[in-house]
Coordinates of C-alpha atoms and ligand atoms in Angstrom, one line a residue:
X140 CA 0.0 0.0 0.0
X141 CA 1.3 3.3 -1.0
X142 CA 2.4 5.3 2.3
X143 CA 2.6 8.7 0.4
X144 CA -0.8 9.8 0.8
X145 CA -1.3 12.3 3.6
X146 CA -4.2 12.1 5.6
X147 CA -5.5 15.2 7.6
X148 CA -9.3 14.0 8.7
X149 CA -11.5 11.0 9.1
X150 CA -15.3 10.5 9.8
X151 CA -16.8 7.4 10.0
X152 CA -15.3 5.3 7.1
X153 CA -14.0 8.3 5.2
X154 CA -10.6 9.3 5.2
X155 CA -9.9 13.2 3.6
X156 CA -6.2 14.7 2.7
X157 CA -5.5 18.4 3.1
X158 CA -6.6 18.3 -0.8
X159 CA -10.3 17.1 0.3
X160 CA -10.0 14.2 -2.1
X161 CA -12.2 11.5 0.1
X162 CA -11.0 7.9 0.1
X163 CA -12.8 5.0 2.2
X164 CA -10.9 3.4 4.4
X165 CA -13.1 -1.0 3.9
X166 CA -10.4 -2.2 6.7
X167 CA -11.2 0.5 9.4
X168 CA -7.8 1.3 10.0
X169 CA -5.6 -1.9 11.2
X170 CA -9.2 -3.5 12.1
X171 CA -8.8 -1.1 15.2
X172 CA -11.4 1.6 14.4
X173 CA -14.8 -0.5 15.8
X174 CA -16.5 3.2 15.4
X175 CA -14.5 4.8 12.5
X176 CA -12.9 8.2 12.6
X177 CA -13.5 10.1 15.1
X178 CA -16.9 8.9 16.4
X179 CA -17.9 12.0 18.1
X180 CA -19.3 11.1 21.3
X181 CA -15.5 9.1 21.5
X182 CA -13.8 12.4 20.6
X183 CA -15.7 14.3 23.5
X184 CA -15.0 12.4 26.1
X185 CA -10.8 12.8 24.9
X186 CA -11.6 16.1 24.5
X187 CA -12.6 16.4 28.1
X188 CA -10.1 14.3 29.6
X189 CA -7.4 15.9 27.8
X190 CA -8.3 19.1 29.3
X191 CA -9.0 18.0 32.6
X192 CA -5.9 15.5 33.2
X193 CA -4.2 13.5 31.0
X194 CA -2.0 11.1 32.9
X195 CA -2.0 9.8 36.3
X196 CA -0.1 6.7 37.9
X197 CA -2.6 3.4 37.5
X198 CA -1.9 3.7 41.5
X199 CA -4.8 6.2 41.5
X200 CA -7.0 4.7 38.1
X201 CA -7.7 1.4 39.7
X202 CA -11.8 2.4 40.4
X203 CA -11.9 3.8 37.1
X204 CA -10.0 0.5 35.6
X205 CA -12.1 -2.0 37.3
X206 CA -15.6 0.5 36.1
X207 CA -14.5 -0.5 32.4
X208 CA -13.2 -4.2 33.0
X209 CA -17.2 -4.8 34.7
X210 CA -18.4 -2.6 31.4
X211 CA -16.6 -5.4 29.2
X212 CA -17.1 -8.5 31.9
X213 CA -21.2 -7.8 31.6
X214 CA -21.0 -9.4 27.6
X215 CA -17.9 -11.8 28.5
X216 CA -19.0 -15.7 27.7
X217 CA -20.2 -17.4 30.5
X218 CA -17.9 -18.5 33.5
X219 CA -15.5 -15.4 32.5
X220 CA -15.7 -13.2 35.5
X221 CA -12.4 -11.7 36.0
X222 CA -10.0 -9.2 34.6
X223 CA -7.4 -7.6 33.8
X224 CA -6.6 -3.8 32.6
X225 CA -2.9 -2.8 32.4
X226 CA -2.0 -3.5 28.5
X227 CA -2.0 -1.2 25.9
X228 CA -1.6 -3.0 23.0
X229 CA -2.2 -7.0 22.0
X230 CA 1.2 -8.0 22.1
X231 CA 1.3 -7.9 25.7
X232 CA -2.0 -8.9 26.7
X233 CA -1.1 -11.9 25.1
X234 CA 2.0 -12.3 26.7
X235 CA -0.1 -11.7 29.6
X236 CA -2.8 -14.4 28.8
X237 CA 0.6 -16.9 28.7
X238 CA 2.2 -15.7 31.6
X239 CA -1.1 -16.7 33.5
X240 CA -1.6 -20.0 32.6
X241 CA 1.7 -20.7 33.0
X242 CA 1.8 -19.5 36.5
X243 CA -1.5 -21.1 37.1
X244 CA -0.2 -24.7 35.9
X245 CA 3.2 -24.2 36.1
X246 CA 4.2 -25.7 32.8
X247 CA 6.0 -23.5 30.0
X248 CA 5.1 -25.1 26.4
X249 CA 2.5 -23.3 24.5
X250 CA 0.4 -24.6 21.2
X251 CA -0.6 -22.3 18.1
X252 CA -2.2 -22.4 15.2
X253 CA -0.3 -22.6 11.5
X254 CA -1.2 -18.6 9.9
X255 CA -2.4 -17.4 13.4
X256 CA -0.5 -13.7 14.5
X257 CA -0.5 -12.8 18.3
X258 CA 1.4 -9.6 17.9
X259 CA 5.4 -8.8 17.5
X260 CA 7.3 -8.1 21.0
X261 CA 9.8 -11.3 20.7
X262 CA 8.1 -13.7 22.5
X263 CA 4.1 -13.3 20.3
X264 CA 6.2 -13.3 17.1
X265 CA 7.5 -16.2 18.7
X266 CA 4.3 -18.2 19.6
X267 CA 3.1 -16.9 16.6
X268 CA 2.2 -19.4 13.6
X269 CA 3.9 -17.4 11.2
X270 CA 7.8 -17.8 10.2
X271 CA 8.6 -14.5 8.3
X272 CA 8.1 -12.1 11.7
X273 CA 10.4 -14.4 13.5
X274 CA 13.4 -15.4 10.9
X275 CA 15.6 -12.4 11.5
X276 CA 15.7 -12.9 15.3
X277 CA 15.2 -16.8 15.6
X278 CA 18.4 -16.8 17.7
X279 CA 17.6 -14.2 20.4
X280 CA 14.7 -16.0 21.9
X281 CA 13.3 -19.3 21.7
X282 CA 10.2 -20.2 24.1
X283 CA 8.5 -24.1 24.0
X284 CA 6.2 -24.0 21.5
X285 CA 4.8 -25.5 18.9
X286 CA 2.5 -25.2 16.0
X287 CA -0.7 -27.2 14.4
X288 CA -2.2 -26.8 11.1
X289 CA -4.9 -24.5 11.4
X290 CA -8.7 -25.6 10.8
X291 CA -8.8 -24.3 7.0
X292 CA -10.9 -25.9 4.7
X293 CA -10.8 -24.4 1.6
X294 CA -7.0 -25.8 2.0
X295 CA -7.2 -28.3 4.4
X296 CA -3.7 -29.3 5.0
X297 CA -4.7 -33.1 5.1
X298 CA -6.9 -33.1 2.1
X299 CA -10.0 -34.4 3.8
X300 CA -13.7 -32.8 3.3
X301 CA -15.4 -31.3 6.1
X302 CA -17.5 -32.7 7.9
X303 CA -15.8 -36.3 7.5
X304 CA -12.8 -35.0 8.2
X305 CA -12.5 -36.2 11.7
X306 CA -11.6 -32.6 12.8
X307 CA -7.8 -34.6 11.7
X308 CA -6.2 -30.6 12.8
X309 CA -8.0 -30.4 16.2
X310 CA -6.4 -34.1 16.2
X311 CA -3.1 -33.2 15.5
X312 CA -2.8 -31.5 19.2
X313 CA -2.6 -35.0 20.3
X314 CA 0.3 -35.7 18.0
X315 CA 2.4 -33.0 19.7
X316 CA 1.9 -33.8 23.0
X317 CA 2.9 -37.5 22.7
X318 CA 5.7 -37.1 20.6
X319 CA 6.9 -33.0 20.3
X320 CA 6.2 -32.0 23.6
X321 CA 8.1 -32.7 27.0
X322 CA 4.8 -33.0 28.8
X323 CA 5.0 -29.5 30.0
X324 CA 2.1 -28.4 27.6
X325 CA 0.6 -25.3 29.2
X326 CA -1.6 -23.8 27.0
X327 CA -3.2 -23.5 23.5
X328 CA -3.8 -19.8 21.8
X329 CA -6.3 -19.4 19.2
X330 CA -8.3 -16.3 17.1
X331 CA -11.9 -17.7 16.7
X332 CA -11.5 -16.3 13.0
X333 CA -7.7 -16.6 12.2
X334 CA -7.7 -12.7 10.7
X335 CA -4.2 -12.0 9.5
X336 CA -3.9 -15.3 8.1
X337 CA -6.9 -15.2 6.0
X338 CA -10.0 -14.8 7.4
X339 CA -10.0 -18.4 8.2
X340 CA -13.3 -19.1 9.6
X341 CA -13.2 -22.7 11.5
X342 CA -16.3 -25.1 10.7
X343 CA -18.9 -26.0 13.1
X344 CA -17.6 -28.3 15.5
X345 CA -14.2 -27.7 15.6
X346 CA -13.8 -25.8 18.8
X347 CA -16.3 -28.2 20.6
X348 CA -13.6 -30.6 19.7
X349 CA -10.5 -28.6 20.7
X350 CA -12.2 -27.7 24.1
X351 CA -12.8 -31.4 24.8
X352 CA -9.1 -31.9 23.9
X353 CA -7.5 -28.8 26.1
X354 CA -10.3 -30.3 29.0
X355 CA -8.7 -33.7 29.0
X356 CA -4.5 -32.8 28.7
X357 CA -5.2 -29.9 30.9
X358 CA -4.2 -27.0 28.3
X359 CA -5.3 -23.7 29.4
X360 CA -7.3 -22.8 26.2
X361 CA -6.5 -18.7 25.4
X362 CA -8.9 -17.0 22.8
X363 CA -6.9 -14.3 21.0
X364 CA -10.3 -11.9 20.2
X365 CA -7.6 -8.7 19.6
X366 CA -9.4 -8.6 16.3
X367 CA -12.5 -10.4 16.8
X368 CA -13.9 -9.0 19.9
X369 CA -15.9 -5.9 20.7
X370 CA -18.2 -6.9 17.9
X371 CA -16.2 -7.3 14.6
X372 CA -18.1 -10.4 14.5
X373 CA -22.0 -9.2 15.2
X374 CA -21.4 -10.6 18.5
X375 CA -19.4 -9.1 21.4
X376 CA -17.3 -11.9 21.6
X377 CA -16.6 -14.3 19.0
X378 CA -15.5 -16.9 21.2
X379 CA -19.6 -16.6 22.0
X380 CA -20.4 -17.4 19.2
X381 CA -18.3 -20.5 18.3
X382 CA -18.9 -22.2 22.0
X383 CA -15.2 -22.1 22.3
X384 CA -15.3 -21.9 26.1
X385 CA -12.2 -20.8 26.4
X386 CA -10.7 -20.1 30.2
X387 CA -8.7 -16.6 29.2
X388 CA -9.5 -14.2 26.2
X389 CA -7.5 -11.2 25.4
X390 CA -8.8 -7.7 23.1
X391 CA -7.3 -4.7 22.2
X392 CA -7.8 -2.8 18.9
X393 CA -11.6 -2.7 18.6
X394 CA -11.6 -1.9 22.7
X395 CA -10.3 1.6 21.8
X396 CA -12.9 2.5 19.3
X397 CA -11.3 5.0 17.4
X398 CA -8.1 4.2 18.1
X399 CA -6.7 4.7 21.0
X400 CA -4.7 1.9 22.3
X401 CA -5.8 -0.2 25.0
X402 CA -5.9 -3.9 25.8
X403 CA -7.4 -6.5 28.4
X404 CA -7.0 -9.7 29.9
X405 CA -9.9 -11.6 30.6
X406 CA -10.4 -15.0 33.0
X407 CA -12.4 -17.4 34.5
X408 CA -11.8 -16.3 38.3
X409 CA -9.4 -19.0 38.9
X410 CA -7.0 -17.7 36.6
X411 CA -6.4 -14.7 38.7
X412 CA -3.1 -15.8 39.7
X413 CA -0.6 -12.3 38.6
X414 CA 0.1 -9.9 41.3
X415 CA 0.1 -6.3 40.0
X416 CA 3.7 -5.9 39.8
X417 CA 3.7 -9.2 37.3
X418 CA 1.9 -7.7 34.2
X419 CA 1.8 -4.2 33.9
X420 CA 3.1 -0.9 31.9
X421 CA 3.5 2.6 32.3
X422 CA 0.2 3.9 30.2
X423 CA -1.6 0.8 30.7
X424 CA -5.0 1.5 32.1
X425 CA -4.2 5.0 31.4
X426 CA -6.9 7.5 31.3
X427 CA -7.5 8.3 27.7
X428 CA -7.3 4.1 27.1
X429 CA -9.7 3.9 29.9
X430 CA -12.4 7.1 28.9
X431 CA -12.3 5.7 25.2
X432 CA -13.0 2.0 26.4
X433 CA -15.6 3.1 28.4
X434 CA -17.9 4.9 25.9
X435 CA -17.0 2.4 23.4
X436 CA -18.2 -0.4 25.4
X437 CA -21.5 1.9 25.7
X438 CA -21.9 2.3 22.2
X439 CA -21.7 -1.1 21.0
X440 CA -23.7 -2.2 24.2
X441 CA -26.9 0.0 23.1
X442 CA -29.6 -1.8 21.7
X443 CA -29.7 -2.9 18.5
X444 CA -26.1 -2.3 17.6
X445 CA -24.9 -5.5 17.4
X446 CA -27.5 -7.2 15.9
X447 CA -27.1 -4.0 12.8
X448 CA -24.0 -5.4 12.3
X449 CA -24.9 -9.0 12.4
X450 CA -27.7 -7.9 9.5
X451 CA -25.5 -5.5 7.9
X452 CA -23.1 -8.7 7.6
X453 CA -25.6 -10.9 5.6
X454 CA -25.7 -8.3 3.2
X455 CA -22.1 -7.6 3.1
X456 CA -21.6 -11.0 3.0
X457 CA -24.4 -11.5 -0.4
X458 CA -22.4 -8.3 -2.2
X459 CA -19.2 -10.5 -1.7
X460 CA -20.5 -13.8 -2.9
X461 CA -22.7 -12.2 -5.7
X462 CA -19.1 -10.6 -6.8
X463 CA -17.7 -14.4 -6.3
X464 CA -20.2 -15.4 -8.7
X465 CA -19.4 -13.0 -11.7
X466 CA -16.1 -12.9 -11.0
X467 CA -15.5 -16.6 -9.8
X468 CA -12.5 -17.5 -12.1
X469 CA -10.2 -15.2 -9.8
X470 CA -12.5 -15.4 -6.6
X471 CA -12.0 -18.7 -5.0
X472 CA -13.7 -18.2 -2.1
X473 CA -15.6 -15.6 -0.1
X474 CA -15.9 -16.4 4.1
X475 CA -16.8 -14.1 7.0
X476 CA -19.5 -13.0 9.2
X477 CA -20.2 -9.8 10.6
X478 CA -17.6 -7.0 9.6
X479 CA -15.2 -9.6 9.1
X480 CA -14.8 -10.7 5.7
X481 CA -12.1 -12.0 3.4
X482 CA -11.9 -12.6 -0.3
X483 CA -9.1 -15.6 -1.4
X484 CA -7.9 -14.3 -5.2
X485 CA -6.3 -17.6 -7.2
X486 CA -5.0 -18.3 -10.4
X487 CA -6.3 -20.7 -12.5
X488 CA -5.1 -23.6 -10.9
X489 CA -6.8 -22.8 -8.3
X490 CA -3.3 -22.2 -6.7
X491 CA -3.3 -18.8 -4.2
X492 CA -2.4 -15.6 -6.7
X493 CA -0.3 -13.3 -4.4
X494 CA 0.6 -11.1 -7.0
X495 CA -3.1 -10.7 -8.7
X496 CA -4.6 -9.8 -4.8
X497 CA -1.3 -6.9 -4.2
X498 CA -2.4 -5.7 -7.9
X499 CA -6.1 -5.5 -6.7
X500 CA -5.5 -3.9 -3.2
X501 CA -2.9 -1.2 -5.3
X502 CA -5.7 -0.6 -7.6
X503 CA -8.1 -0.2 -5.5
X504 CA -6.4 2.2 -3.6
X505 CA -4.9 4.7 -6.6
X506 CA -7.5 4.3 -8.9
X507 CA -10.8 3.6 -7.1
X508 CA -9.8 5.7 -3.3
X509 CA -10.4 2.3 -1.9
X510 CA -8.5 0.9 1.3
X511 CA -8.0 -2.6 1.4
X512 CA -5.8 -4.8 3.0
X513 CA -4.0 -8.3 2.3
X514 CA -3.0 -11.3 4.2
X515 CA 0.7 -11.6 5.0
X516 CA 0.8 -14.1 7.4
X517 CA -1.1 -16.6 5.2
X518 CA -0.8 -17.6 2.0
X519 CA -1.0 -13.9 1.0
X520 CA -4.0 -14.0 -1.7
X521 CA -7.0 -12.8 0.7
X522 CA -8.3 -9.2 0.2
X523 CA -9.6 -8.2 3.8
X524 CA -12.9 -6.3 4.1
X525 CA -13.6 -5.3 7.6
X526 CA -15.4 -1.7 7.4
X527 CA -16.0 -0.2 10.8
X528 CA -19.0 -1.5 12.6
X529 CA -20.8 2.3 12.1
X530 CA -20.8 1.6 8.4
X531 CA -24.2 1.5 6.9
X532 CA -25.8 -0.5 4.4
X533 CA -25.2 2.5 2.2
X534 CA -21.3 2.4 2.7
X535 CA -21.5 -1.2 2.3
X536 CA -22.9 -1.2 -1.3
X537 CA -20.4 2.0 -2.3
X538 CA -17.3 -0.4 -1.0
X539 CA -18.7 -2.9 -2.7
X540 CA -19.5 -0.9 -5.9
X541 CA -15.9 -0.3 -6.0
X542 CA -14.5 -3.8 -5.7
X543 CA -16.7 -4.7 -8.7
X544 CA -15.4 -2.2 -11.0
X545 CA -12.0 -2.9 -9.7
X546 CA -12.3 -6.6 -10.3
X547 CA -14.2 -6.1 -13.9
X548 CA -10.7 -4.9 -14.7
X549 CA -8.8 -7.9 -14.0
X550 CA -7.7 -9.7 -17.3
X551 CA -6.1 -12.8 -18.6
X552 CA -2.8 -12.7 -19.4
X553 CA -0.9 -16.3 -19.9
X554 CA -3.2 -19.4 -20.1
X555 CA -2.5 -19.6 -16.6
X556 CA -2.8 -16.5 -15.1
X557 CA -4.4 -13.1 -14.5
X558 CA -3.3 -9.5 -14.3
X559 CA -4.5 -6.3 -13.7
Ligands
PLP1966 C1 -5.2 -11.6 16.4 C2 -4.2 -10.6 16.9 N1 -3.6 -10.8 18.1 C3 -2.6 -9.9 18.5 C4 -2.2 -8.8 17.7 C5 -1.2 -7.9 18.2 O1 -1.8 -6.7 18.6 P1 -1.0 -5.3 18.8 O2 -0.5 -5.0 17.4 O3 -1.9 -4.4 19.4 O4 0.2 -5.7 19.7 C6 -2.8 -8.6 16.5 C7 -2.5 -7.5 15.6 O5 -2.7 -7.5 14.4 C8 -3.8 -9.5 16.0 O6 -4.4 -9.4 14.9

């Protein structure tokens, strides 16, 4: 994506340079912006608290802290009762959701999935299921950990058809413990919808199975919602929705609404093992994090504002496969729910076309004004579409508008390939 354009206002899904050209931003930022730019009644509250005080030591926020942490804790899945509010980005909260369950069990290894991304201090691009983050430092640190092939169908890694499968990548868990791990397994971290890596939407089932598994080796399960939660999905939690039931779930980006940096840990109350000193940061829980948490947790909590973007997502989701239909020689597959969609772009083999999708998100964004982003950590050939959760049927249909003019320009070139 082209860094040279310069940006001076946003609203909503619109983004607007000092030269008023208007672009719309279909990825809401780095899937961080759950109300857009500048949601006003977010911007008030900084307005205030920037005038009034900006920082104070987490010594004197802790009221305030727990006041958001019950906010969030009211919509957590059943049995998750307890928090955690001293993390400003994902990263750590992750490192966080690790640190507990290894304290709580005492054991150090940790499982992953194949394409997942947990964030980029050392040790998540380390537990992350992703080589390319990790090869320039794979000498500086190197925790227990291993990976298993993710639960994605459209490629299944074992060539088996869902749903007779045997869930054979929930299995392979199993296969590490006997023979990779040194029986020190402590805990498993998942994304309900593996985001970076594709928009990799598990199939019904598959959690049921990797809860009964984590239940019966005692693996702390961990559900990374830093991209899922706060709604992306239509629901609050997306862990909710799949019955993943796991015992810690982490958020961030979607948490600060428009932006503003803030993570949390979230456990079943046996899991609150850390002492304050054990997991925390300088601006974690700090005021700004804290005031824009707190009125974006109101905002998505009203009525009706979920289930807009569960509807919304059904029509999102028909634009998308109605584009899959005309344009189905290129579009491989379309999968998603809520905000949270993801478009695979092969060649004609049916092989992933990482240099068609970069073409289409380029394209989109000099020629059409159109913000898209692709997916690095996987195979690299998904086209992410993940507007903010204020965007209207209305935005939905213009972002969609565009993709189909974008996409009527893609041509063949070689008997085996397209181009734009
Ligand atoms: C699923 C997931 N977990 C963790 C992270 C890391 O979050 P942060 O960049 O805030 O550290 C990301 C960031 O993209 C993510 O997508």
């Amino acid at each position: 994506m082209s860094a040279n354009i310069e940006f001076t206002k946003g609203s909503g899904i619109r983004l607007y340079t000092s030269h008023d050209e208007e672009y719309i931003d279909a990825v809401s930022g780095t899937f961080n912006l759950a109300l857009g730019y500048s949601h006003p009644e977010v911007v008030e509250v900084l307005q205030k608290q920037v005038k009034d005080l900006i920082h104070v030591s987490s010594s004197f926020t802790g009221d305030l802290a727990a006041d958001v942490l019950n906010s969030i804790l009211e919509h957590a899945p059943q049995g998750i009762t307890d928090g955690w509010m001293r993390d400003i980005i994902g990263s750590t909260a992750n490192e966080g959701a690790v640190k507990i369950a290894n304290k709580f069990n005492g054991k150090n290894e940790v499982i992953s999935l194949s394409l997942s991304h947990h964030g980029q201090t050392l040790f998540a691009t380390n537990i992350s299921g992703n080589a390319f983050r990790r090869k320039s430092f794979s000498n500086t640190m190197q925790s227990q950990h291993a990976v298993v092939p993710a639960p994605y169908c459209y490629r299944c890694p074992f060539s088996a058809k869902y749903p007779n499968c045997g869930y054979l990548c929930a299995e392979a868990v199993y296969d590490y413990v006997e023979y990779g791990s040194s029986d020190h397994v402590s805990c498993m971290i998942m994304e309900p919808i593996l985001g970076n890596g594709g928009n990799i939407v598990p199939p019904a089932g598959y959690f049921e199975r990797i809860k009964q598994i984590c239940e019966e080796l005692d693996i702390v399960l961990i559900s990374d919602e830093v991209q899922t939660g706060i709604g992306r999905t239509g629901y609050m939690f997306a862990s909710e929705h799949f019955d993943m039931e796991p015992d810690i779930i982490t958020l961030a980006k979607g948490l600060g609404g428009i932006g503003i940096p803030t993570a949390a840990i979230l456990y079943k109350p046996e899991f609150a093992v850390l002492e304050k000193w054990e997991h925390s940061y300088t601006s974690g829980g700090n005021l700004l994090s804290l005031g824009a948490a707190k009125k974006t947790m109101e905002i998505v909590s009203r009525e009706g504002f979920l289930q807009n973007v569960r509807d919304n997502g059904i029509v999102l989701g028909n634009l998308l496969n109605g584009l899959k239909e005309k344009f189905g020689h290129f579009i491989g597959d379309v999968r998603g729910m809520g905000y949270m969609w993801g478009l695979e772009i092969v060649d004609k083999d049916g092989a992933p076309d990482v240099k068609l999708t970069n073409r289409i998100i380029d394209n989109a964004l000099t020629d059409h004004k159109l913000i898209l982003r692709g997916s690095r950590y996987g195979f690299g050939n998904v086209v992410k579409v993940r507007p903010a959760l204020t965007a209207t049927v209305d935005d939905i249909e213009e972002i969609c508008g565009r993709l189909d003019k974008i996409f009527s320009q893609v041509k063949t070139v070689t008997h085996a390939s397209y181009s734009l």
